[in-house]
Coordinates of C-alpha atoms in Angstrom, one line a residue:
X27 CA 5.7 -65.1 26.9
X28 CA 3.6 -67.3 29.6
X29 CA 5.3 -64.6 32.0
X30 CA 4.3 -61.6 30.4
X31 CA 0.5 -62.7 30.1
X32 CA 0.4 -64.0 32.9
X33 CA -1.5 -61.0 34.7
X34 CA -5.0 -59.8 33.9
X35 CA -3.7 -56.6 33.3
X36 CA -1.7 -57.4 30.6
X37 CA -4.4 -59.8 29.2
X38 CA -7.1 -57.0 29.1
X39 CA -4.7 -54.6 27.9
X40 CA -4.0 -56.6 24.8
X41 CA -7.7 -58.0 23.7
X42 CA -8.7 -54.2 24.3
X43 CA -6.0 -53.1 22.0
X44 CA -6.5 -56.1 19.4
X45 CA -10.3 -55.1 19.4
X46 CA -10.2 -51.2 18.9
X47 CA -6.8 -52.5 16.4
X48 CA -9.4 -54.4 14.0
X49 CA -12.3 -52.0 14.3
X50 CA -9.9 -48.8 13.5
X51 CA -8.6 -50.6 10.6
X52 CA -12.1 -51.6 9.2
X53 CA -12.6 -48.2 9.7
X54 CA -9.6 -46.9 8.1
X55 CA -10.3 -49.2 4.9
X56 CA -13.9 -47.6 4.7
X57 CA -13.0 -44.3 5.2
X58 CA -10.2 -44.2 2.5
X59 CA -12.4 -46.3 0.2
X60 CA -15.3 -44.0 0.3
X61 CA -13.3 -41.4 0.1
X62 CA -11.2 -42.4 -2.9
X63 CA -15.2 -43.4 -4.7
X64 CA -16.2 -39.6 -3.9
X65 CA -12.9 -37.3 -5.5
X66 CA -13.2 -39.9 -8.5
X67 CA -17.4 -39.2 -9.1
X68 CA -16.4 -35.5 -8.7
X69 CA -13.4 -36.4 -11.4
X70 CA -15.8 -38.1 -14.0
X71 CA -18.2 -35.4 -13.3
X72 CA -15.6 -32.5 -14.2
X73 CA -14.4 -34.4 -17.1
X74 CA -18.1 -34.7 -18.8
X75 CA -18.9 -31.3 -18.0
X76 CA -16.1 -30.2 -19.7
X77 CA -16.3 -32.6 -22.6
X78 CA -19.8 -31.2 -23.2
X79 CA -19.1 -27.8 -23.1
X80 CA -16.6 -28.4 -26.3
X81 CA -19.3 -30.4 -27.7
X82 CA -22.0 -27.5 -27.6
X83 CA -19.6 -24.8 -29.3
X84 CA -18.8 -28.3 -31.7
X85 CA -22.8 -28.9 -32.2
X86 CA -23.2 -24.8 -32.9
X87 CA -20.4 -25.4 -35.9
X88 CA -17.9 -23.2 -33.9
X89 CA -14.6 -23.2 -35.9
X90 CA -11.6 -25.4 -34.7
X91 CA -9.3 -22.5 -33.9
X92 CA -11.9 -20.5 -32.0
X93 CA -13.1 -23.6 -29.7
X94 CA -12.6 -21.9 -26.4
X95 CA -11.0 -25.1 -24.9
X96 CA -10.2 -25.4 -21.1
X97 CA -6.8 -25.2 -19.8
X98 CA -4.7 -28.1 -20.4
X99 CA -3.9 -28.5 -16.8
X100 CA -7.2 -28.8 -15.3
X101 CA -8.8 -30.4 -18.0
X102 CA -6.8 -31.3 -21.3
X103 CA -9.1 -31.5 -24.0
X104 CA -8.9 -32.8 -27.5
X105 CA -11.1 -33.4 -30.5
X106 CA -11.2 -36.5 -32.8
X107 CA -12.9 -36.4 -36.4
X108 CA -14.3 -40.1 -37.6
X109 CA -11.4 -41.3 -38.9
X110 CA -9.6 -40.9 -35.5
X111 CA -7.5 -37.6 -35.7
X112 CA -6.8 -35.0 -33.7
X113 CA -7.9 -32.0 -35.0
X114 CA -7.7 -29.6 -32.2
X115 CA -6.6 -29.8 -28.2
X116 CA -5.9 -27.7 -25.3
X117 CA -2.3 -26.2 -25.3
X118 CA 0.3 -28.4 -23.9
X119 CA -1.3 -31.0 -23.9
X120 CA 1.4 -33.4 -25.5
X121 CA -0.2 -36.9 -25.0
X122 CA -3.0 -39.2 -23.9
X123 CA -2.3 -42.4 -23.2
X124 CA -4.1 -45.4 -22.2
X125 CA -7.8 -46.2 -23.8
X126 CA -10.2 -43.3 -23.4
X127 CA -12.5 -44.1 -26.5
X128 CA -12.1 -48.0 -25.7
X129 CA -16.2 -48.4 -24.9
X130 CA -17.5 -45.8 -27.2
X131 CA -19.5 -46.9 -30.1
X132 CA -18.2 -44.6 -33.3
X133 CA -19.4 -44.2 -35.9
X134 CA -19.5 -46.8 -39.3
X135 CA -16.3 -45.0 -40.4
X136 CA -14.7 -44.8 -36.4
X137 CA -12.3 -47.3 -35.8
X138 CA -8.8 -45.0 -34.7
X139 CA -7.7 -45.5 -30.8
X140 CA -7.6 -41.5 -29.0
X141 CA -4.3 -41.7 -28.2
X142 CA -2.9 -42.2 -32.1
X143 CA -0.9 -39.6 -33.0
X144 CA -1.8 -36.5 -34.7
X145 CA -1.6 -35.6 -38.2
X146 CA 1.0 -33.6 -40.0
X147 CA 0.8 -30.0 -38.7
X148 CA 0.2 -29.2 -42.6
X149 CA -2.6 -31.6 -42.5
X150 CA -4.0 -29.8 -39.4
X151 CA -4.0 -26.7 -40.5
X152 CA -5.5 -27.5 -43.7
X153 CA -8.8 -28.6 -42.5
X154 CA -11.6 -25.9 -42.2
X155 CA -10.8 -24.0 -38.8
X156 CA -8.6 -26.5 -37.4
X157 CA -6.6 -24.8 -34.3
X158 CA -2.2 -24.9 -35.4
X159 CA 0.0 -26.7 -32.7
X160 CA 1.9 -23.9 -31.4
X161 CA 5.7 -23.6 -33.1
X162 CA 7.7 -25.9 -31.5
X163 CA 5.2 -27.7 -29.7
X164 CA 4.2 -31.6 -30.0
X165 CA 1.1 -32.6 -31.2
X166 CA -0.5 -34.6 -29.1
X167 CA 0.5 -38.3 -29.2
X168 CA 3.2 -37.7 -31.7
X169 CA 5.4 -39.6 -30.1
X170 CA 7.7 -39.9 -33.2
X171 CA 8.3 -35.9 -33.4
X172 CA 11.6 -35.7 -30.4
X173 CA 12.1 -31.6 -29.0
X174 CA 15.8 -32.4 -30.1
X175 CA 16.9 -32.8 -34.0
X176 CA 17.6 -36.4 -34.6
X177 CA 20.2 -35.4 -37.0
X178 CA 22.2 -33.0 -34.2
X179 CA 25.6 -34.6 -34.8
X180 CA 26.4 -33.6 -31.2
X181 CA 24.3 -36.7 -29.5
X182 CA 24.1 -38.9 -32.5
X183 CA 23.4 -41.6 -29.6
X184 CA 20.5 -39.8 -28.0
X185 CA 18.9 -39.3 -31.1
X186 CA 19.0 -43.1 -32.0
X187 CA 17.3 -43.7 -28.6
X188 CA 14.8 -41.3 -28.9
X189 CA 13.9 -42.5 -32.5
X190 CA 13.6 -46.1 -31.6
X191 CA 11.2 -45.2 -28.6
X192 CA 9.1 -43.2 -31.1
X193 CA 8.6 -46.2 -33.5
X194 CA 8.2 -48.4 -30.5
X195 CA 5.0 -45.6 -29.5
X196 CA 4.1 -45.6 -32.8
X197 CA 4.3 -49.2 -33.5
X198 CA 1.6 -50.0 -30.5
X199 CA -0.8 -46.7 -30.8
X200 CA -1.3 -48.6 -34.3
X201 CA -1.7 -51.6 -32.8
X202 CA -4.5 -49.8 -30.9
X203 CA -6.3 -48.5 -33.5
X204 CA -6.5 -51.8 -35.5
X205 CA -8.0 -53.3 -32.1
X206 CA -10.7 -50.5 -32.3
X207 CA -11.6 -51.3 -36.0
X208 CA -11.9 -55.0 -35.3
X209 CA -14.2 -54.0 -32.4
X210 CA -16.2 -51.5 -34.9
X211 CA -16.4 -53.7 -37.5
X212 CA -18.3 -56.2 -35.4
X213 CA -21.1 -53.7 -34.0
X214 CA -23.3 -51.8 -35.6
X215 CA -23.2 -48.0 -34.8
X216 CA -25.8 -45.7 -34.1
X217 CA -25.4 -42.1 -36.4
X218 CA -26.6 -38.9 -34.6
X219 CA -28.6 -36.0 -36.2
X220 CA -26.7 -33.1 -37.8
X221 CA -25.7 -30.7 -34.1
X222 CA -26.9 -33.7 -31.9
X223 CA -25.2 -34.9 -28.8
X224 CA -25.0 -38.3 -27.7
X225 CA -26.3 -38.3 -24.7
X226 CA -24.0 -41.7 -23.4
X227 CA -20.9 -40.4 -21.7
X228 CA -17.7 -43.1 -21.8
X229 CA -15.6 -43.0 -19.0
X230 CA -12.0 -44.2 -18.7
X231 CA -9.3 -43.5 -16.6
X232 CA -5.5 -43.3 -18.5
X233 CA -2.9 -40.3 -17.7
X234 CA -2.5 -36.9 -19.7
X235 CA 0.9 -35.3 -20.4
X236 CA 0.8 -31.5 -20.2
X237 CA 3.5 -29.4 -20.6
X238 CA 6.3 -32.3 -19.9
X239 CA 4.7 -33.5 -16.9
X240 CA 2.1 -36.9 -17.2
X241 CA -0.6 -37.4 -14.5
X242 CA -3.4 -39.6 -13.5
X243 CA -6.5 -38.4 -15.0
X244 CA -10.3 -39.4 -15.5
X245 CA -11.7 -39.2 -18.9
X246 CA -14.8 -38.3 -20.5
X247 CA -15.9 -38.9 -24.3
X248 CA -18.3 -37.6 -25.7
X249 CA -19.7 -38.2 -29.9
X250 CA -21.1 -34.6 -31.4
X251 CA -22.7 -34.4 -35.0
X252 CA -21.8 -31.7 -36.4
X253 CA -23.1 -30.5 -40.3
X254 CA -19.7 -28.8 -41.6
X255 CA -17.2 -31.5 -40.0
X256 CA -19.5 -34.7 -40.1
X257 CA -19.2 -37.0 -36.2
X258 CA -16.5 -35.7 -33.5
X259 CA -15.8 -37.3 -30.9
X260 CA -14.8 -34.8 -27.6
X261 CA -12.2 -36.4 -25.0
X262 CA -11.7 -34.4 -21.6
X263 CA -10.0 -35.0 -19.0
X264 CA -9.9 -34.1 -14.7
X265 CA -6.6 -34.8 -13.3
X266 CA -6.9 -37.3 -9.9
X267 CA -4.2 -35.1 -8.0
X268 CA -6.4 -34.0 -5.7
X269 CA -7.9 -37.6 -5.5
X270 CA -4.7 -38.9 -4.7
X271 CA -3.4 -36.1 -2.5
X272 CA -6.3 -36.4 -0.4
X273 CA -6.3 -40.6 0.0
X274 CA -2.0 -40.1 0.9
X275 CA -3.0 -37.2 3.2
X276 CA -5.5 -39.3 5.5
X277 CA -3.8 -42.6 4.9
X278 CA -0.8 -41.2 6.3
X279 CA -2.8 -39.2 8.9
X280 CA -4.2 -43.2 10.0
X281 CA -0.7 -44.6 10.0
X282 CA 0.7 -41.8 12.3
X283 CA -2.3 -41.4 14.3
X284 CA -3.7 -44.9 14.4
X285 CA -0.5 -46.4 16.5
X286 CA -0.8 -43.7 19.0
X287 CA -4.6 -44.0 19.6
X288 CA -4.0 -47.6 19.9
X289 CA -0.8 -46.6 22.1
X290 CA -3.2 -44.6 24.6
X291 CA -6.1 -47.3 24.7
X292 CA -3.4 -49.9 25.6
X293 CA -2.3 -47.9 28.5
X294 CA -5.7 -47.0 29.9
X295 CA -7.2 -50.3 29.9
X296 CA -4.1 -51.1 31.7
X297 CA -4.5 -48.3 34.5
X298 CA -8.2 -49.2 34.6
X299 CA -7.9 -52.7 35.0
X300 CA -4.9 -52.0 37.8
X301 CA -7.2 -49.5 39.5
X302 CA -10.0 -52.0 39.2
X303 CA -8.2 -55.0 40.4
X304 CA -6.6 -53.3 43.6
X305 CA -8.9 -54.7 46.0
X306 CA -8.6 -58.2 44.6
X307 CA -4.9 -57.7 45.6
X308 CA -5.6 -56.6 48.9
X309 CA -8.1 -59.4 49.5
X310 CA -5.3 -61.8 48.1
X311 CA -2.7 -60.2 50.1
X312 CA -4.9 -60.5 53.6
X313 CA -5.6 -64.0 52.6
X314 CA -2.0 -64.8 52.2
X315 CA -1.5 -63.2 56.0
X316 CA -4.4 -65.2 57.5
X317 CA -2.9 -68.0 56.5
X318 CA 0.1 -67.4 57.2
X319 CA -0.9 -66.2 60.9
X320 CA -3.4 -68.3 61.7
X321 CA -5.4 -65.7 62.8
X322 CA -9.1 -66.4 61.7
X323 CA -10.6 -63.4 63.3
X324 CA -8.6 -61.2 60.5
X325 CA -10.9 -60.1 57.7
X326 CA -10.3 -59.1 54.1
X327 CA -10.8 -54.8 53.3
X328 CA -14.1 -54.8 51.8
X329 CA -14.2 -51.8 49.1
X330 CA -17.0 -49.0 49.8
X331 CA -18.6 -50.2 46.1
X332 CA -21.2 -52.4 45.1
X333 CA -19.5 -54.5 42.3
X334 CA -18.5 -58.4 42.1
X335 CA -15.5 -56.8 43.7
X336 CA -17.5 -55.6 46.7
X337 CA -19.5 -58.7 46.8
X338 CA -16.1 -60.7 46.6
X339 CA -14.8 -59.4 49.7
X340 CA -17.9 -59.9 51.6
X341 CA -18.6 -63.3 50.8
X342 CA -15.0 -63.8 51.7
X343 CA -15.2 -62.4 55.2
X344 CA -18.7 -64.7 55.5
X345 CA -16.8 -67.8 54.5
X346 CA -14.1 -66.9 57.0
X347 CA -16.4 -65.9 59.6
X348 CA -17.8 -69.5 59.3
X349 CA -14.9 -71.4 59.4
X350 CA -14.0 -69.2 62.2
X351 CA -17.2 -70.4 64.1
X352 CA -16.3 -73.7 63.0
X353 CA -12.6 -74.2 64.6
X354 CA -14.1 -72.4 67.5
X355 CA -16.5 -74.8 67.8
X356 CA -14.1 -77.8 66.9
X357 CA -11.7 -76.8 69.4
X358 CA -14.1 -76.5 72.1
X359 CA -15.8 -79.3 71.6
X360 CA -12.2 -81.3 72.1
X361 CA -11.4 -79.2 75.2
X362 CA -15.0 -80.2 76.7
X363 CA -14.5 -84.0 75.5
X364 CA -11.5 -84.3 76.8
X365 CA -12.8 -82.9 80.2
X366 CA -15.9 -84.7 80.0
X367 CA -14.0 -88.1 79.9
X368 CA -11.3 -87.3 81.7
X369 CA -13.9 -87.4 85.1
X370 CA -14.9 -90.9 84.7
X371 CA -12.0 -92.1 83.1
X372 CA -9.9 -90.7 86.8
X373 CA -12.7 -92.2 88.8
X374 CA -12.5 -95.4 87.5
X375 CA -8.6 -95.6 87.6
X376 CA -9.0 -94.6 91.4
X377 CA -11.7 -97.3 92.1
X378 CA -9.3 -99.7 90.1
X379 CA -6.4 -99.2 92.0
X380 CA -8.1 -99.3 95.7
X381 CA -9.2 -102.5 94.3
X382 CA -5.7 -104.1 93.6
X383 CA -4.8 -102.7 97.1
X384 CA -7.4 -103.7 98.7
X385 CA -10.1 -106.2 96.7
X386 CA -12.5 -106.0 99.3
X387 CA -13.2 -102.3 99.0
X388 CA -14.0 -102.3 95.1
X389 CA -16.9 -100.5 93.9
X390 CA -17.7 -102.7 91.3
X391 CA -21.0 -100.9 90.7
X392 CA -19.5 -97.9 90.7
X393 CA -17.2 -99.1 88.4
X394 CA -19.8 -100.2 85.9
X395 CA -21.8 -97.2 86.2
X396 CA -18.3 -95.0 84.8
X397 CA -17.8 -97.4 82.2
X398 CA -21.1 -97.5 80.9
X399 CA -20.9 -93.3 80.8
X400 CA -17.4 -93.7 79.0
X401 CA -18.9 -95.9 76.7
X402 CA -22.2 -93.6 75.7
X403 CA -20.2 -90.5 75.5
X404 CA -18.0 -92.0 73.0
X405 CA -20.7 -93.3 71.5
X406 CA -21.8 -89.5 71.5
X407 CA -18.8 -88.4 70.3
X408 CA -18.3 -90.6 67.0
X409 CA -22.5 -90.1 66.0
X410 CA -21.1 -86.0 66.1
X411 CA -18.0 -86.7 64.1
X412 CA -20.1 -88.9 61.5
X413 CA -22.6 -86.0 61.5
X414 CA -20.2 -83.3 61.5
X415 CA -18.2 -84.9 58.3
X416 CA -21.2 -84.5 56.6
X417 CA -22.7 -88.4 56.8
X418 CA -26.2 -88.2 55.0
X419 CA -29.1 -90.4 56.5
X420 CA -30.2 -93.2 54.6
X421 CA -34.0 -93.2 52.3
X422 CA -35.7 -95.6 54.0
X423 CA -39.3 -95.6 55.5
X424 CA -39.6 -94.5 58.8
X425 CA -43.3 -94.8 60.8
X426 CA -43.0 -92.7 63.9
X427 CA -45.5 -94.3 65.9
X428 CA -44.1 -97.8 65.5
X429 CA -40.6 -96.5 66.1
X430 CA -42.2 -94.6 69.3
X431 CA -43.8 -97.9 70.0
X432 CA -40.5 -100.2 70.1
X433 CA -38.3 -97.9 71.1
X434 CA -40.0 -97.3 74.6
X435 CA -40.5 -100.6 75.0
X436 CA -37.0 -101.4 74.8
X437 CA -36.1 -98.6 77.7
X438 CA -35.9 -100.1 81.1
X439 CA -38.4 -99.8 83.8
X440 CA -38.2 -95.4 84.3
X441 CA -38.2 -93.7 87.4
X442 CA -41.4 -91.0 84.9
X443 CA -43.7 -93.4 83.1
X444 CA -44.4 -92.5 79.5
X445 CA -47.5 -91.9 77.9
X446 CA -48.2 -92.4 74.2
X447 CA -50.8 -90.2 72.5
X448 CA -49.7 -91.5 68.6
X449 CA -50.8 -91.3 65.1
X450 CA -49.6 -93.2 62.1
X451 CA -47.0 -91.3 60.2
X452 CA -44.1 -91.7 57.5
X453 CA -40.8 -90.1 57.3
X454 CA -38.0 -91.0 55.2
X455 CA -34.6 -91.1 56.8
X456 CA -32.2 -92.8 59.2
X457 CA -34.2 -95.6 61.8
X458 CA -31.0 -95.7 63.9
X459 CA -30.6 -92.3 63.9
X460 CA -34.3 -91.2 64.2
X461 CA -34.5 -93.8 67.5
X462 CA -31.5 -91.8 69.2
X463 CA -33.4 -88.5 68.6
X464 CA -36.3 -90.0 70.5
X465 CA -34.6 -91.3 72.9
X466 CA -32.2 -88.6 73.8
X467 CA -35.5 -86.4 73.8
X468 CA -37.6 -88.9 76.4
X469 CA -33.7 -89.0 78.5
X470 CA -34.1 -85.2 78.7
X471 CA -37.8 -85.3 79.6
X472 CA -37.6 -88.0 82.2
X473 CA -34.8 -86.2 83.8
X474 CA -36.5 -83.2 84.6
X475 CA -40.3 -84.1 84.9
X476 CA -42.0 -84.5 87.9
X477 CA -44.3 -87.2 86.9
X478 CA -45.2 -87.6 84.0
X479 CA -43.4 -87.4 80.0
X480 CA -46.0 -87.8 77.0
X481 CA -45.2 -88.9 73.4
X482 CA -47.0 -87.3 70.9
X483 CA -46.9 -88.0 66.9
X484 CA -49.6 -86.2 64.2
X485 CA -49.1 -84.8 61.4
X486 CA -49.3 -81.2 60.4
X487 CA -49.4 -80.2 56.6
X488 CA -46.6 -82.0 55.1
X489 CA -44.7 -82.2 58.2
X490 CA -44.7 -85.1 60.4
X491 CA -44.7 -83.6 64.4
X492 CA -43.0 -85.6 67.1
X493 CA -43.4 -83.8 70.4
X494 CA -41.9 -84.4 73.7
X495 CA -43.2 -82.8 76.8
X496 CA -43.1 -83.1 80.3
X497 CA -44.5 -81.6 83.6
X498 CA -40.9 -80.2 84.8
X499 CA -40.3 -76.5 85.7
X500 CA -39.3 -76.0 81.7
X501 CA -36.5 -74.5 80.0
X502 CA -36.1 -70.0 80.5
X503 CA -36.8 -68.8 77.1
X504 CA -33.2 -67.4 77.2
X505 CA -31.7 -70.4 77.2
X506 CA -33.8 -72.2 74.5
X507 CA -31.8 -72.1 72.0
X508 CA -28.4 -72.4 74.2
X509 CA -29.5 -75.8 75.3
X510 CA -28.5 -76.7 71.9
X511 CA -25.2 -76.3 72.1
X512 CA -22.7 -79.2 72.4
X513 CA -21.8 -79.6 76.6
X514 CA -24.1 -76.9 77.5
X515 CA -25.9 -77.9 80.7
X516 CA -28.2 -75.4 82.4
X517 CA -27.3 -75.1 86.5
X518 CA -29.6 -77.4 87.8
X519 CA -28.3 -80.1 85.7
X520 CA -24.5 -80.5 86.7
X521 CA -24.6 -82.9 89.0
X522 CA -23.1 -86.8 87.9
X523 CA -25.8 -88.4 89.2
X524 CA -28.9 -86.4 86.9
X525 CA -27.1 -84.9 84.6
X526 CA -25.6 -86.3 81.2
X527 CA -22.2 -85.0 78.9
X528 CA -24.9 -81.7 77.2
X529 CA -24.7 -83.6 74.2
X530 CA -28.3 -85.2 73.7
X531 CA -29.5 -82.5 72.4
X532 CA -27.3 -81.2 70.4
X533 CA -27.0 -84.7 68.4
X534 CA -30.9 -84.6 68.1
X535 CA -31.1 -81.1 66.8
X536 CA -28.2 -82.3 64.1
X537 CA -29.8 -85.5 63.0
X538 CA -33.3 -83.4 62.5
X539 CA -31.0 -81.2 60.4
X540 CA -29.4 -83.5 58.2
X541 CA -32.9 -85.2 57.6
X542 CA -34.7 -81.5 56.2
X543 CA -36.4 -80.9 59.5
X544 CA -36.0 -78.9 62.3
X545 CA -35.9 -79.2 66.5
X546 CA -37.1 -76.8 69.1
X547 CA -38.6 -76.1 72.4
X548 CA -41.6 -74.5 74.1
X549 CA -43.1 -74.3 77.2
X550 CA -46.1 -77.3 77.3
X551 CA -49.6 -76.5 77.9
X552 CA -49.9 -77.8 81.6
X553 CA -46.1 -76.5 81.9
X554 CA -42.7 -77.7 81.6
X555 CA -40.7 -78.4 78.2
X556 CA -42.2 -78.9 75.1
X557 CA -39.4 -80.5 72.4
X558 CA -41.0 -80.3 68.6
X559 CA -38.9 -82.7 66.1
X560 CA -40.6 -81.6 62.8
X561 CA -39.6 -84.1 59.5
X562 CA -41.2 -84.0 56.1
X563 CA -43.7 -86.5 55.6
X564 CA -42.4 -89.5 52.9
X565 CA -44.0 -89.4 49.7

């Protein structure tokens, strides 16, 4: 399972599919829901218009048997007197059932439940323009009358079946009708005026047999005064086919259509994200190869966009480009060590072996002078490596001019005397390190002057300014910031004697970096080099 979402792919994919999953089925439970609430308004609204429209012909003292009643199968109608029975309906209509007249308030003499069954077709007919079931037909809720004679001695056991169902239909529509007496008894109910209409509607929902076949159907009652047959109550009814046709019909719609939407969002997110990731594979794959190679001048395909992508790839080639520079400049700094001490190291093996053949020919000066160069450059050497491993300078208080002060006065007598021009100013940092920078810079400026090297300290905003210059021919502009450079020794400065390993400068310009401040050179006013160390002042 780890395996499977283990790619981004597949991850996006999925939460893109779970996502648009939960917001379809929201939407899905809406839709149905508000559809469902919309067919059933329509239903309760056919169902009172219908119910009203018996009630009016009721109200105008129309005669049962010329009601104009709807047909039974878009709206089964029938019509209760106050004692609860039927006294006309729509034709095939053969039962009601559930509780239709459950929340209406009859009458003082109400109290029968709408789905009790109807009256002897004698007793029917008997009353005043009631409308005659049909021959044969059921009347509706007589539920104790069977299509079949019980007494057919050809299915005595049918009969016995369909006789105990009718006493069981009988035994709880009766059961009904008490319940609706009990409730009557304990309200008090509100008469209407002779050919008034209540104007309340009760709605219910139950099902309605018609013609042999029972459906879910909304119902409407309605109470009507009349003066000839004393308070009616009118009970219509609009089937919920279409309701329930139309709620299957998009349900199933959702459940065919849902999984394939989803199916299609699943597999563009994946293309997407596949298209949209194929850089990062290419980067990853021409990372893999540098590596494996070696080869740090190789860079990673930078896409021709401008996303994270795009900015991926180039900050990818920068990094490399550094480290590049850097293992360059690692390996070239060993190659120029190792020839830089391999000189004196052969000229003082050479002086030490003439002197073991032949004692009285050793340059013991000479010998000296080599080790004291071997010692200095590795001295040079280990400050770089310190600096280069990132070795931060220490916080303490450093006063320029009294560092200027000792350190010159700890130099021996110099071939260029140096003159102090100072000014009292703080810097935090390194006082070891600080001490090398101004002595590697008075080394430089001694080495090249012609006779004379000034010191200079001031302060300049929030910078402290150490300067350095002398009366030498100066430094080409071309080569000011080459001089820099670790074993980088202009022409004129090859020679043993006068010139050092080309790494004072380089270590000053480092240790003015790793302290916040900055080295360079310009030509001095009377001529030759100018070197500007510029530190932050201490706070």
């Amino acid at each position: 399972m780890r395996r499977l979402f283990g790619s981004v792919r597949a991850r996006a994919a999925v939460a893109a599919t779970a996502v648009v999953a939960l917001a379809l089925v929201a939407a899905g439970a809406a839709v149905l829901l508000s559809l469902r609430s919309s067919l059933v308004d329509q239903a309760d609204t056919q169902a009172e218009s219908a119910a009203r429209e018996v009630a009016s012909q009721l109200a105008a003292n129309v005669a049962y048997g010329d009601l104009e009643l709807p047909d039974g199968d878009d709206n089964p109608v029938r019509v209760l007197d106050e004692d609860g029975r039927v006294v006309a309906h729509s034709d095939e209509l053969e039962r009601i059932s559930g509780r239709p007249l459950a929340a209406v308030r009859p009458g003082p003499t109400a109290g029968a439940d709408a789905s009790a069954p109807a009256p002897p077709a004698s007793a029917s007919a008997s009353r005043p323009g009631a409308a005659a079931p049909a021959p044969g037909s059921r009347e509706p809720g007589d539920d104790d009358t069977d299509a079949e004679d019980p007494s057919d001695p050809d299915d005595p056991e049918d009969a016995a079946e369909d006789r105990e169902e009718a006493a069981r239909d009988a035994a709880e529509e009766r059961r009904d009708a008490a319940e609706e007496k009990a409730e009557a008894a304990g309200e008090d109910g509100d008469r209407l005026g002779p050919g008034e209409i209540d104007d309340e509607t009760h709605v219910s929902e139950g099902t309605a047999t018609v013609d042999g076949e029972t459906r879910d159907h909304r119902f409407a009652a309605v109470r009507v005064n009349t003066e000839s047959k004393g308070e009616l109550t009118v009970v219509a009814g609009a089937p919920l086919t279409a309701e329930q046709n139309a709620v299957t019909t998009a349900l199933t719609a959702m459940l065919i259509g849902f999984p394939l939407l989803l199916a299609v969002i699943a597999a563009v997110t994946w293309l997407v994200t596949r298209r949209a990731l194929r850089p990062v594979d290419a980067i990853r794959a021409e990372m893999a190869a540098i590596t494996a190679s070696e080869d740090l001048a190789r860079r990673v395909p930078e896409p021709d966009t401008h996303d994270e992508i795009a900015r991926l790839a180039r900050t990818t080639n920068e990094t490399l480009a550094a480290l590049q520079t850097s293992v360059e400049r690692q390996r070239r700094f060993v190659a120029d060590a190792s020839h830089e001490l391999r000189s004196p190291i052969a000229s003082l093996r050479t002086q030490l072996e003439v002197g073991a053949a032949h004692p009285e020919l050793l340059d013991v000066a000479g010998a000296v002078e080599d080790t004291v160069r071997l010692q200095e450059l590795a001295a040079d050497l280990l400050l770089l490596a310190r600096l280069d491993a990132g070795e931060k300078p220490g916080q303490g208080r450093v006063e320029l001019a009294a560092l200027a002060r000792e350190e010159l006065s700890q130099r021996p007598s110099d071939r260029v005397p140096v003159t102090l021009e100072l000014e009292s100013v703080d810097v935090a940092g390194s006082r070891g390190q600080l001490a090398r920078v101004l002595g590697n810079l008075v080394t430089n400026a001694q080495r090249h002057a012609r006779s004379r090297v000034t010191v200079t300290t001031r302060t300049d905003g929030d910078r402290a300014v150490l300067a350095v210059a002398d009366d030498g021919d100066g430094v080409p502009p071309a080569e000011r910031e080459r001089i820099f450079e670790r074993f980088v020794r202009l022409d004129d400065a090859r020679t043993r004697d006068e010139g050092g390993a080309g790494l004072g400068l380089a270590i000053a310009r480092d240790v003015a970096a790793r302290h916040g401040g900055s080295l360079t050179v310009d030509e001095a006013p009377g001529g030759g080099a100018l070197f500007v160390l510029r530190l932050p002042v201490a706070r």
